[in-house]
Structure formats: C-alpha cells, structure tokens
Short mmCIF file of C-alpha atoms in Angstrom, two decimals:
data_model
loop_
_atom_site.label_atom_id
_atom_site.label_comp_id
_atom_site.label_asym_id
_atom_site.label_seq_id
_atom_site.Cartn_x
_atom_site.Cartn_y
_atom_site.Cartn_z
CA MET X 1 39.99 39.26 122.63
CA SER X 2 37.63 41.66 120.95
CA GLU X 3 38.20 43.17 117.50
CA ASN X 4 39.30 46.75 116.93
CA ILE X 5 36.54 49.36 117.05
CA THR X 6 37.20 52.78 115.50
CA PHE X 7 34.84 55.72 115.93
CA ILE X 8 35.17 58.67 113.54
CA LEU X 9 33.42 61.98 114.19
CA GLY X 10 33.43 65.13 112.09
CA GLY X 11 31.29 67.99 110.85
CA ALA X 12 29.40 68.17 107.56
CA ARG X 13 31.74 67.68 104.59
CA SER X 14 34.73 67.34 106.88
CA GLY X 15 36.20 64.45 104.91
CA LYS X 16 35.29 61.94 107.64
CA SER X 17 33.88 59.29 105.26
CA LYS X 18 36.94 59.50 103.00
CA PHE X 19 39.23 59.16 106.03
CA ALA X 20 37.19 56.14 107.22
CA GLU X 21 37.29 54.48 103.79
CA ASP X 22 41.07 54.88 103.57
CA LEU X 23 41.44 53.39 107.05
CA VAL X 24 39.30 50.40 106.05
CA LEU X 25 41.19 49.79 102.81
CA ARG X 26 44.59 49.92 104.53
CA SER X 27 43.51 46.94 106.70
CA GLY X 28 43.82 44.55 103.76
CA LEU X 29 40.57 42.84 104.85
CA LYS X 30 37.44 42.46 102.70
CA PRO X 31 35.58 45.81 103.06
CA ILE X 32 31.85 45.81 103.76
CA TYR X 33 29.95 49.08 103.54
CA LEU X 34 27.01 49.13 105.93
CA ALA X 35 24.83 52.00 104.76
CA THR X 36 22.20 53.37 107.14
CA GLY X 37 20.95 56.00 104.71
CA ARG X 38 17.56 55.89 103.06
CA ALA X 39 17.20 57.83 99.84
CA PHE X 40 14.01 59.70 100.73
CA ASP X 41 14.72 62.74 98.53
CA ASP X 42 16.79 63.75 95.50
CA GLU X 43 19.49 65.44 97.56
CA MET X 44 19.97 62.19 99.48
CA VAL X 45 20.06 60.11 96.27
CA GLU X 46 22.84 62.36 95.00
CA ARG X 47 24.88 62.08 98.21
CA ILE X 48 24.59 58.31 98.27
CA GLU X 49 25.60 58.03 94.59
CA SER X 50 28.57 60.36 95.10
CA HIS X 51 29.79 58.19 98.01
CA GLN X 52 29.24 54.98 95.99
CA ASN X 53 31.12 56.30 92.97
CA ARG X 54 34.11 57.16 95.13
CA ARG X 55 34.30 53.68 96.59
CA GLY X 56 35.72 51.00 94.27
CA GLU X 57 34.51 47.60 93.11
CA GLU X 58 36.08 45.76 96.03
CA TRP X 59 33.38 46.98 98.41
CA GLU X 60 30.29 44.97 99.21
CA THR X 61 27.32 47.09 100.28
CA VAL X 62 24.69 46.17 102.86
CA GLU X 63 21.79 48.53 103.63
CA GLU X 64 20.09 48.67 107.01
CA PRO X 65 18.33 51.78 108.29
CA LEU X 66 17.29 50.49 111.73
CA ALA X 67 18.40 47.03 112.92
CA LEU X 68 22.09 47.85 113.01
CA VAL X 69 23.16 45.17 115.51
CA ASP X 70 21.37 42.47 113.47
CA ALA X 71 23.05 43.64 110.28
CA LEU X 72 26.44 43.75 111.99
CA SER X 73 25.96 40.26 113.45
CA HIS X 74 25.51 38.93 109.93
CA ALA X 75 28.13 41.06 108.19
CA ALA X 76 30.96 41.05 110.73
CA ILE X 77 32.69 37.71 110.19
CA PRO X 78 36.45 36.99 110.35
CA GLY X 79 38.40 38.21 107.32
CA ARG X 80 36.17 41.22 106.84
CA ILE X 81 36.13 44.82 108.05
CA ILE X 82 32.88 46.77 108.36
CA LEU X 83 32.35 50.48 107.74
CA VAL X 84 29.11 51.84 109.28
CA ASP X 85 28.26 55.13 107.54
CA CYS X 86 26.72 56.80 109.32
CA LEU X 87 25.31 56.78 112.85
CA THR X 88 23.68 60.18 112.31
CA LEU X 89 21.26 58.74 109.76
CA TRP X 90 20.67 55.69 111.94
CA ILE X 91 19.70 58.00 114.84
CA THR X 92 17.42 59.96 112.49
CA ASN X 93 15.78 56.74 111.26
CA LEU X 94 15.28 55.51 114.84
CA MET X 95 13.69 58.84 115.84
CA MET X 96 11.34 58.69 112.84
CA ALA X 97 10.40 55.12 113.82
CA GLU X 98 9.84 56.34 117.41
CA ALA X 99 12.35 53.82 118.73
CA ASN X 100 14.20 54.20 122.05
CA VAL X 101 17.50 55.63 120.82
CA GLY X 102 19.26 55.32 124.18
CA LYS X 103 18.42 51.62 124.41
CA GLU X 104 19.48 51.02 120.80
CA ALA X 105 22.80 52.78 121.44
CA GLU X 106 23.33 50.65 124.52
CA GLY X 107 22.73 47.52 122.43
CA LEU X 108 25.17 48.73 119.78
CA ALA X 109 27.85 49.55 122.36
CA ASN X 110 27.43 46.12 123.99
CA TYR X 111 27.64 44.36 120.63
CA MET X 112 31.03 46.00 120.00
CA LYS X 113 32.63 44.01 122.83
CA ASP X 114 31.99 40.72 121.03
CA ALA X 115 32.35 41.83 117.41
CA ARG X 116 34.04 39.16 115.28
CA ALA X 117 35.51 41.65 112.78
CA PRO X 118 37.00 45.15 113.04
CA ILE X 119 34.36 47.88 112.77
CA VAL X 120 34.72 51.52 111.78
CA LEU X 121 31.77 53.78 112.68
CA VAL X 122 31.26 57.26 111.24
CA SER X 123 29.03 59.98 112.70
CA ASN X 124 28.35 63.71 112.33
CA GLU X 125 29.22 66.20 115.02
CA VAL X 126 26.06 68.33 115.28
CA GLY X 127 26.27 69.87 118.76
CA GLN X 128 28.81 72.69 118.38
CA GLY X 129 26.51 75.35 116.90
CA VAL X 130 23.68 77.29 118.51
CA VAL X 131 20.98 75.24 120.21
CA PRO X 132 18.27 74.84 117.55
CA GLU X 133 14.87 76.49 118.12
CA ASN X 134 13.08 73.40 116.78
CA LYS X 135 12.33 70.94 119.62
CA MET X 136 12.89 67.85 117.48
CA ALA X 137 16.24 69.17 116.26
CA ARG X 138 17.21 69.81 119.88
CA GLU X 139 16.26 66.25 120.80
CA PHE X 140 18.30 65.01 117.84
CA VAL X 141 21.36 66.97 119.01
CA ASP X 142 20.97 65.55 122.54
CA LEU X 143 20.56 61.96 121.37
CA SER X 144 23.50 62.27 118.96
CA GLY X 145 25.70 63.51 121.78
CA LEU X 146 24.67 60.66 124.07
CA VAL X 147 25.23 58.04 121.34
CA HIS X 148 28.64 59.52 120.57
CA GLN X 149 29.70 59.45 124.23
CA ARG X 150 28.57 55.83 124.56
CA LEU X 151 30.33 54.70 121.38
CA ALA X 152 33.51 56.63 122.18
CA SER X 153 33.65 54.90 125.58
CA VAL X 154 33.80 51.42 124.00
CA ALA X 155 35.89 52.29 120.92
CA ASN X 156 39.61 51.55 120.84
CA ASP X 157 40.36 54.55 118.63
CA VAL X 158 38.43 57.80 118.26
CA TYR X 159 39.20 60.47 115.65
CA PHE X 160 37.72 63.91 115.03
CA VAL X 161 38.13 64.93 111.37
CA THR X 162 38.29 68.60 110.31
CA ALA X 163 39.02 69.69 106.72
CA GLY X 164 40.12 66.14 105.95
CA LEU X 165 42.62 66.08 108.83
CA PRO X 166 42.20 63.62 111.71
CA ASN X 167 42.76 64.57 115.34
CA LYS X 168 43.12 61.47 117.50
CA LEU X 169 41.04 61.85 120.69
CA LYS X 170 41.60 58.31 121.99
CA MET T 1 50.18 82.67 144.10
CA SER T 2 46.76 82.31 142.53
CA GLU T 3 44.68 79.15 142.58
CA ASN T 4 44.28 76.84 139.61
CA ILE T 5 41.64 77.89 137.06
CA THR T 6 40.34 75.27 134.62
CA PHE T 7 38.12 76.14 131.66
CA ILE T 8 36.16 73.34 129.96
CA LEU T 9 34.44 73.84 126.61
CA GLY T 10 32.38 71.39 124.59
CA GLY T 11 29.31 71.03 122.42
CA ALA T 12 25.81 70.02 123.54
CA ARG T 13 25.82 66.64 125.30
CA SER T 14 29.56 66.31 124.80
CA GLY T 15 30.14 64.98 128.31
CA LYS T 16 31.77 68.24 129.44
CA SER T 17 29.90 68.46 132.76
CA LYS T 18 30.72 64.85 133.62
CA PHE T 19 34.38 65.48 132.80
CA ALA T 20 34.35 68.62 134.96
CA GLU T 21 32.71 66.83 137.89
CA ASP T 22 35.30 64.03 137.77
CA LEU T 23 38.10 66.61 137.70
CA VAL T 24 36.62 68.36 140.74
CA LEU T 25 36.17 65.15 142.74
CA ARG T 26 39.74 64.00 142.04
CA SER T 27 41.00 67.14 143.80
CA GLY T 28 39.98 65.79 147.21
CA LEU T 29 38.68 69.24 148.18
CA LYS T 30 35.11 70.02 149.28
CA PRO T 31 33.12 70.37 146.01
CA ILE T 32 30.77 73.33 145.55
CA TYR T 33 28.43 73.35 142.58
CA LEU T 34 27.71 76.90 141.43
CA ALA T 35 24.64 76.61 139.20
CA THR T 36 23.83 79.50 136.85
CA GLY T 37 20.74 77.84 135.39
CA ARG T 38 17.22 79.01 136.04
CA ALA T 39 14.48 76.46 135.55
CA PHE T 40 12.20 78.52 133.31
CA ASP T 41 10.61 75.56 131.50
CA ASP T 42 10.02 71.82 131.92
CA GLU T 43 12.90 70.84 129.65
CA MET T 44 15.24 72.90 131.82
CA VAL T 45 13.83 71.41 135.04
CA GLU T 46 14.57 67.94 133.66
CA ARG T 47 18.13 68.83 132.68
CA ILE T 48 18.89 70.31 136.07
CA GLU T 49 17.44 67.28 137.88
CA SER T 50 19.38 64.87 135.70
CA HIS T 51 22.62 66.73 136.53
CA GLN T 52 21.75 66.81 140.25
CA ASN T 53 20.95 63.10 140.38
CA ARG T 54 24.32 62.28 138.85
CA ARG T 55 26.21 64.27 141.42
CA GLY T 56 26.50 62.70 144.86
CA GLU T 57 25.72 63.85 148.39
CA GLU T 58 29.14 65.38 148.95
CA TRP T 59 28.31 68.36 146.74
CA GLU T 60 27.00 71.63 148.11
CA THR T 61 24.91 73.61 145.62
CA VAL T 62 24.80 77.39 145.27
CA GLU T 63 22.54 79.06 142.68
CA GLU T 64 23.34 82.40 141.09
CA PRO T 65 22.06 83.38 137.65
CA LEU T 66 23.72 86.81 137.36
CA ALA T 67 26.15 88.01 140.07
CA LEU T 68 28.75 85.33 139.46
CA VAL T 69 31.74 87.20 140.91
CA ASP T 70 29.83 87.92 144.13
CA ALA T 71 28.79 84.29 144.43
CA LEU T 72 32.37 83.13 143.80
CA SER T 73 33.76 85.59 146.35
CA HIS T 74 31.58 83.98 149.00
CA ALA T 75 31.93 80.36 147.89
CA ALA T 76 35.61 80.17 146.97
CA ILE T 77 37.39 79.77 150.30
CA PRO T 78 40.45 77.61 151.07
CA GLY T 79 39.72 73.87 151.29
CA ARG T 80 37.02 74.06 148.65
CA ILE T 81 36.87 73.68 144.85
CA ILE T 82 34.15 75.40 142.83
CA LEU T 83 32.47 74.11 139.68
CA VAL T 84 30.68 76.82 137.67
CA ASP T 85 28.16 75.13 135.36
CA CYS T 86 27.70 76.81 133.03
CA LEU T 87 28.85 80.10 131.54
CA THR T 88 26.46 79.69 128.59
CA LEU T 89 23.43 80.08 130.86
CA TRP T 90 25.11 82.95 132.69
CA ILE T 91 25.62 84.76 129.35
CA THR T 92 21.97 84.05 128.44
CA ASN T 93 20.79 85.40 131.80
CA LEU T 94 22.94 88.53 131.42
CA MET T 95 21.57 89.16 127.92
CA MET T 96 18.00 88.77 129.17
CA ALA T 97 18.76 91.23 131.97
CA GLU T 98 20.29 93.59 129.36
CA ALA T 99 23.58 93.65 131.24
CA ASN T 100 26.92 94.50 129.60
CA VAL T 101 28.27 91.00 128.95
CA GLY T 102 31.74 92.17 127.93
CA LYS T 103 32.16 94.14 131.17
CA GLU T 104 30.85 91.22 133.25
CA ALA T 105 33.28 88.83 131.53
CA GLU T 106 36.12 91.25 132.22
CA GLY T 107 35.15 91.30 135.90
CA LEU T 108 35.01 87.50 136.00
CA ALA T 109 38.41 87.18 134.32
CA ASN T 110 39.95 89.68 136.74
CA TYR T 111 38.48 87.88 139.73
CA MET T 112 40.19 84.66 138.64
CA LYS T 113 43.62 86.13 139.35
CA ASP T 114 42.85 86.46 143.07
CA ALA T 115 40.60 83.43 143.56
CA ARG T 116 41.18 81.77 146.94
CA ALA T 117 40.11 78.30 145.79
CA PRO T 118 40.53 76.33 142.56
CA ILE T 119 37.72 76.98 140.08
CA VAL T 120 36.49 74.86 137.18
CA LEU T 121 34.28 76.67 134.63
CA VAL T 122 32.16 74.89 132.03
CA SER T 123 30.74 76.44 128.86
CA ASN T 124 29.08 75.40 125.59
CA GLU T 125 30.78 75.81 122.24
CA VAL T 126 28.08 77.37 120.06
CA GLY T 127 30.03 79.02 117.23
CA GLN T 128 30.99 76.15 114.94
CA GLY T 129 27.71 75.79 113.04
CA VAL T 130 26.13 78.12 110.48
CA VAL T 131 25.68 81.74 111.53
CA PRO T 132 22.09 81.89 112.86
CA GLU T 133 19.52 84.00 110.99
CA ASN T 134 18.11 85.31 114.26
CA LYS T 135 19.91 88.52 115.29
CA MET T 136 19.78 87.78 119.02
CA ALA T 137 21.17 84.28 118.47
CA ARG T 138 23.99 85.83 116.43
CA GLU T 139 24.74 88.26 119.24
CA PHE T 140 24.72 85.35 121.69
CA VAL T 141 27.24 83.43 119.57
CA ASP T 142 29.48 86.50 119.38
CA LEU T 143 29.33 87.20 123.11
CA SER T 144 29.94 83.54 123.95
CA GLY T 145 33.03 83.54 121.75
CA LEU T 146 34.37 86.70 123.37
CA VAL T 147 33.74 85.39 126.91
CA HIS T 148 35.44 82.09 126.02
CA GLN T 149 38.51 83.86 124.63
CA ARG T 150 38.77 86.04 127.74
CA LEU T 151 38.40 83.13 130.16
CA ALA T 152 40.78 80.90 128.21
CA SER T 153 43.42 83.64 128.38
CA VAL T 154 43.41 83.67 132.21
CA ALA T 155 42.84 79.93 132.76
CA ASN T 156 45.73 77.64 133.64
CA ASP T 157 44.19 74.66 131.85
CA VAL T 158 41.72 74.61 128.96
CA TYR T 159 40.02 71.47 127.64
CA PHE T 160 37.69 70.88 124.71
CA VAL T 161 35.47 67.84 125.29
CA THR T 162 34.04 65.80 122.40
CA ALA T 163 32.07 62.55 122.90
CA GLY T 164 33.29 62.49 126.50
CA LEU T 165 36.96 62.76 125.48
CA PRO T 166 39.04 65.78 126.53
CA ASN T 167 41.47 67.51 124.18
CA LYS T 168 43.86 69.76 126.13
CA LEU T 169 44.17 73.13 124.39
CA LYS T 170 46.26 74.81 127.10
CA MET C 1 60.42 75.68 96.26
CA SER C 2 57.00 77.06 97.05
CA GLU C 3 56.25 79.55 99.80
CA ASN C 4 54.67 78.61 103.10
CA ILE C 5 50.88 78.31 103.09
CA THR C 6 49.03 78.44 106.42
CA PHE C 7 45.33 77.65 106.75
CA ILE C 8 43.50 78.75 109.90
CA LEU C 9 40.02 77.49 110.76
CA GLY C 10 37.83 78.35 113.73
CA GLY C 11 34.27 79.04 114.81
CA ALA C 12 32.62 82.45 115.11
CA ARG C 13 34.54 84.75 117.47
CA SER C 14 37.09 82.04 118.15
CA GLY C 15 40.04 84.43 117.94
CA LYS C 16 41.15 83.00 114.58
CA SER C 17 41.77 86.42 112.92
CA LYS C 18 43.80 87.63 115.88
CA PHE C 19 45.87 84.44 115.83
CA ALA C 20 46.40 84.86 112.07
CA GLU C 21 47.44 88.50 112.44
CA ASP C 22 49.98 87.64 115.14
CA LEU C 23 51.40 84.87 112.94
CA VAL C 24 51.75 87.31 110.04
CA LEU C 25 53.43 89.99 112.14
CA ARG C 26 55.94 87.55 113.62
CA SER C 27 57.22 86.83 110.07
CA GLY C 28 58.90 90.23 109.87
CA LEU C 29 57.68 90.61 106.28
CA LYS C 30 55.50 93.46 104.96
CA PRO C 31 51.92 92.48 105.88
CA ILE C 32 49.16 92.76 103.29
CA TYR C 33 45.56 92.33 104.39
CA LEU C 34 43.45 90.86 101.59
CA ALA C 35 39.85 91.51 102.63
CA THR C 36 37.10 89.52 100.93
CA GLY C 37 34.28 91.16 102.91
CA ARG C 38 31.76 93.52 101.40
CA ALA C 39 30.06 95.87 103.80
CA PHE C 40 26.48 95.21 102.74
CA ASP C 41 24.87 96.03 106.10
CA ASP C 42 25.61 97.95 109.31
CA GLU C 43 26.59 94.84 111.27
CA MET C 44 29.20 94.08 108.60
CA VAL C 45 30.50 97.65 108.59
CA GLU C 46 31.04 97.37 112.35
CA ARG C 47 32.86 94.05 112.11
CA ILE C 48 35.18 95.33 109.38
CA GLU C 49 35.96 98.50 111.35
CA SER C 50 36.63 96.55 114.52
CA HIS C 51 39.12 94.34 112.63
CA GLN C 52 40.76 97.38 111.00
CA ASN C 53 41.15 99.22 114.29
CA ARG C 54 42.91 96.23 115.82
CA ARG C 55 45.43 96.04 113.00
CA GLY C 56 48.15 98.65 113.05
CA GLU C 57 49.49 101.17 110.53
CA GLU C 58 52.00 98.75 109.05
CA TRP C 59 49.29 96.85 107.22
CA GLU C 60 48.36 97.54 103.61
CA THR C 61 44.77 96.60 102.76
CA VAL C 62 43.55 95.20 99.44
CA GLU C 63 39.85 94.42 98.89
CA GLU C 64 38.64 91.72 96.53
CA PRO C 65 35.31 89.94 97.01
CA LEU C 66 35.53 87.49 94.07
CA ALA C 67 38.73 87.30 91.97
CA LEU C 68 40.94 86.05 94.78
CA VAL C 69 43.62 84.39 92.62
CA ASP C 70 44.01 87.59 90.54
CA ALA C 71 44.33 89.68 93.68
CA LEU C 72 46.86 87.26 95.16
CA SER C 73 48.89 87.21 91.92
CA HIS C 74 49.28 90.98 92.21
CA ALA C 75 49.76 91.20 95.96
CA ALA C 76 51.98 88.21 96.68
CA ILE C 77 55.46 89.37 95.75
CA PRO C 78 58.75 88.56 97.53
CA GLY C 79 59.27 90.43 100.81
CA ARG C 80 55.56 90.40 101.63
CA ILE C 81 53.20 88.11 103.51
CA ILE C 82 49.49 87.99 102.67
CA LEU C 83 46.60 87.44 105.06
CA VAL C 84 43.35 86.40 103.34
CA ASP C 85 40.44 87.09 105.72
CA CYS C 86 38.25 85.29 105.14
CA LEU C 87 37.38 82.43 102.80
CA THR C 88 33.87 82.19 104.27
CA LEU C 89 32.92 85.58 102.85
CA TRP C 90 34.61 84.74 99.56
CA ILE C 91 32.48 81.57 99.30
CA THR C 92 29.37 83.62 100.16
CA ASN C 93 30.25 86.20 97.51
CA LEU C 94 30.85 83.47 94.90
CA MET C 95 27.50 81.85 95.71
CA MET C 96 25.71 85.20 95.39
CA ALA C 97 27.42 85.74 92.03
CA GLU C 98 26.35 82.19 91.02
CA ALA C 99 29.97 81.22 90.34
CA ASN C 100 31.23 77.63 90.38
CA VAL C 101 32.69 77.47 93.91
CA GLY C 102 34.35 74.07 93.40
CA LYS C 103 36.19 75.30 90.31
CA GLU C 104 37.22 78.52 92.06
CA ALA C 105 38.54 76.56 95.04
CA GLU C 106 40.49 74.32 92.68
CA GLY C 107 42.03 77.41 91.09
CA LEU C 108 42.94 78.84 94.49
CA ALA C 109 44.50 75.54 95.64
CA ASN C 110 46.53 75.32 92.42
CA TYR C 111 47.73 78.90 92.77
CA MET C 112 49.10 78.10 96.22
CA LYS C 113 51.75 75.79 94.72
CA ASP C 114 53.39 78.68 92.87
CA ALA C 115 52.77 81.51 95.32
CA ARG C 116 55.71 83.92 95.46
CA ALA C 117 55.05 85.02 99.06
CA PRO C 118 53.84 83.24 102.21
CA ILE C 119 50.04 83.25 102.51
CA VAL C 120 47.84 82.84 105.58
CA LEU C 121 44.19 82.01 104.88
CA VAL C 122 41.42 82.28 107.48
CA SER C 123 38.03 80.59 107.31
CA ASN C 124 35.01 79.85 109.54
CA GLU C 125 34.10 76.35 110.62
CA VAL C 126 30.34 76.17 109.96
CA GLY C 127 29.64 72.44 109.71
CA GLN C 128 29.64 71.23 113.31
CA GLY C 129 26.10 72.25 114.26
CA VAL C 130 22.77 70.84 113.12
CA VAL C 131 22.19 70.63 109.39
CA PRO C 132 20.32 73.85 108.53
CA GLU C 133 16.73 73.61 107.28
CA ASN C 134 17.37 76.29 104.67
CA LYS C 135 18.59 74.71 101.40
CA MET C 136 20.98 77.54 100.55
CA ALA C 137 22.53 77.41 104.02
CA ARG C 138 22.98 73.66 103.55
CA GLU C 139 24.69 74.24 100.22
CA PHE C 140 26.91 76.85 101.88
CA VAL C 141 27.93 74.39 104.61
CA ASP C 142 28.74 71.75 101.98
CA LEU C 143 30.77 74.12 99.81
CA SER C 144 32.65 75.49 102.83
CA GLY C 145 33.57 71.96 103.86
CA LEU C 146 34.81 71.09 100.38
CA VAL C 147 36.85 74.31 100.09
CA HIS C 148 38.38 73.68 103.54
CA GLN C 149 39.37 70.11 102.63
CA ARG C 150 40.95 71.30 99.37
CA LEU C 151 42.88 74.12 101.03
CA ALA C 152 44.00 71.98 103.95
CA SER C 153 45.39 69.42 101.50
CA VAL C 154 47.76 71.98 99.91
CA ALA C 155 48.60 73.97 103.06
CA ASN C 156 51.85 73.40 104.91
CA ASP C 157 50.32 74.22 108.29
CA VAL C 158 46.70 73.95 109.41
CA TYR C 159 45.39 75.25 112.74
CA PHE C 160 41.98 75.04 114.37
CA VAL C 161 41.43 77.92 116.81
CA THR C 162 39.06 77.64 119.80
CA ALA C 163 38.72 80.35 122.45
CA GLY C 164 41.88 81.96 121.08
CA LEU C 165 43.90 78.75 121.42
CA PRO C 166 45.36 77.05 118.32
CA ASN C 167 45.29 73.29 117.81
CA LYS C 168 47.72 72.26 115.06
CA LEU C 169 46.05 69.75 112.73
CA LYS C 170 48.90 69.61 110.17
#
C-alpha cells in the first residue's frame, strides 16, 4: 500500500505553506522540509528566512533545486513525513536548466506511487490571471498547469488554499 | 423545457477542456465541437492541433470565431450535444472586430433559454491575478468577467476546474 | 458578543460587490456604504458611478481612503450594517501614503472583535496569476495576501465569488 500524498495549491501569500506545515506537524511523524528554492536574490533570501523562522527546531531541512525524485528517495523513509515547498520553484529551476519539465513531472508522479513516507507537496496557482505577454512566462504558466494536473491525479488529497482557508478538491 | 446548459471555468492549463470533453462524451449524444479559435500564430496552431489530437473520430468540428449564436442555431439540433471551446477566444475575436461584447453576451445568454440541444461552454478565468497595466488587457479582463457572470446566471451547472479537479459552483 | 463579520473575496468583475450588496440588503438593517476608492482617473470615476447607480436610495455613503478603523468606529452603530468596498483600494492607498500596511491590517482585524454593527468587507483576489515583474506590484500582491489571511482569520463567514457565484470557505 502506498503512503498518503497530499497536494496543496494556492495563490501568492495565500497561507498555503502555513497550512501545509500544520498538516505535517499534526501527523506526529518526524518532519523533513525539502526546499527547492535557491536564494538568487535578496528578496528570495528574505522569503526563505521568514519561512525558516516560522518553522520550529523539530524540522530537518534538505535543499534540492532540481533532482527532486533523488532527494525524496533518500529523505522519505518510514517514520518521517516530507514537505516539498514548493513545486513552482522546482519548475522554474528546471526551466532555467533547460530540462524537460513534462518528463520530470512524470517521474515525480510515478515516484509517488511507491513513496515510503507520506509526502505533502506545495505549489503556486499562477494560471488564473491574464495570459502574460512574455513568452517564457506563458510557457511557465502552461508547464505549471500540466505539472499540477499530473500531481493532482496521483495525490490522495488535494487542497486549494485562499486567505489561509483550505478548500478540499479531492 | 429548455436543454441543459453547463458552464465550465478554469485557469490556463487547468484541465477544463478535458473535463468538458469527458462530460460531453458521457452524454451518449453526438458530440459537436464548436471551435472559436483562429490560428493566427504558430503557438495557436500547436494548441489547436493538440486539442484535436486528443479528441477522437466521433467528434464533428464547426469553426466560428464571431457569430456564435448563428453557429449554435445551426449546430444544436436534437440528438446532439455541443461543446463551445472557448468563450475567451470568442471575446478576444469580438474585441478585435470592435463588436459590442456586452450585447453579444446578452444574445448568447438569451439563446441558451431556447437551445434545442445540451450545450457545454468553456472559458478561461483571467481576473484573479494583478490588474494588468495594459488598458486593452484590463478591458478584456472586465469583459470576460461580465460574460462569465451572465452565462453563469443562465447555466444549469457551473464548474470551476483546478488541476483537473472540478468544483461545482452551481 | 461581537457582531457578524463577513469577508468576501473574488477576482476582477466576479460579481463580488453585487453579492455583498445583496447580503447587506437582506439583513434589513440600515445600509452604509464605506467607499475606500479615490477617483484619480476617468476609468475610476466610471467604475464608482456604475457602482453607485446600481445601489439604491436607501444607502448612505461614507468615503475614507486611509483611516478605515476611524471611519468604521463612527459609522458602525447598532441598527446599521456596513459594507466596506473595497480593501484592495485601501491597501493601494496605504501603499501610496507609505503607511505600514501590516500594522494597519492588524488594527482593522482587532477592531472587528469589538464592532458594534455587522460589517461586510470586499476585496480582490490578485495572487492567482503569474508573479508580476514590477516590484511594487509584487509587494502589492504580497500585502493583499497577508491582509486577506488576517481578515479571514477573524471573520465569521468568508466567501469566494466566481462568475457571480459564492463558494463558502468559512
């Protein structure tokens, strides 16, 4: 039997990370924070620090911008629960590295079926505004949508968070 | 008694078209695909082809970028079910043709009351990001919102699709 | 016991103001419209007039772009119900005045606990599209999200309106 996979979507500053962290802590398992973010500018450094300060001492942090399945294979062992925050940055990192995002998403979705620990994945909804004029931004919106559909299809539970409030979609 | 009208909203690459197609096929009626899109660039050609390849042989395709009510009057006959994909492109086409979008939407909504076949309409949610700086984009967001409100008010069922998952709003 | 606080979120032209107005009128109390908008351009003048024309004679209008808690303290007396439309413009006004938006939001949330009349607050969802390239727009999205989370946490009822249809989140 596979472990529980939870997928949490929400807009910018929707409270989705906080909701995910609370969900992880309520499990009673050892929480692992799998950070995909790379601090490439000051704004990013600030965001990462603000997230770290909110989380307590009990969390162990692993950083992996690209090889998410590898990192999960190592981190997801029985007795633990993994929070992946967030897929949006992972997609961005993959695009910058000119990787095949669709193939990577397929690999991630397949991994979920055999995960040895519960996993909570967080991602940003970015496709409900006007279509961006910038071609790369448009590609990013498309790839995000496809990754979200693929992950939602294999997840056991899917939530959309707005203003800190979860709406269960699955 | 009027036929069933279903209105399906969702962000970019939210899986809304796939959800709409499945809904149409489950009806058991002859499926007609009413395409509003015009292939004015390569990106658009690709999108249209990808949608066409997904749909099977049983679909009949009708193309109409502007005169949607006329096209529906001809296509919507008993024994059939019509999928209009999508209103967003129709609104764009109307704006480019400098038509009165509000009046056209009113005509479409009125037509729905006397439709002789079930109709499923798909549209893009575009108003949940930042207000665009570009005046025409802002007008597009406003008109889309007004068309969506009008259609939702006459539809029997309204769904909002996120990551492939429908949330029933009506 | 504190009065009922309702928080209504929705995208551009989602029908959120109309839904809020209907909610206010159904209360049977004297409706007060607390407008935060400043008519700084023609587009804005038009929007304000269109909203005013829709509302009937029974409404009393108060305008306050910045000192929202002060205005509420005066307006919210027993027998009345207050509609604040909208927080998005209030946040914009605060940013333009270089005020501390977080502190102001905290003050507004605290005020809600002792409000002497029911209050309905309307705001725009702006964080579900692509992250804007403009730094100030990004800051605006962040602050809006934080204000929404804070308000939703103290509200009794929270709705998200899409195409005129409310989805109750709390």
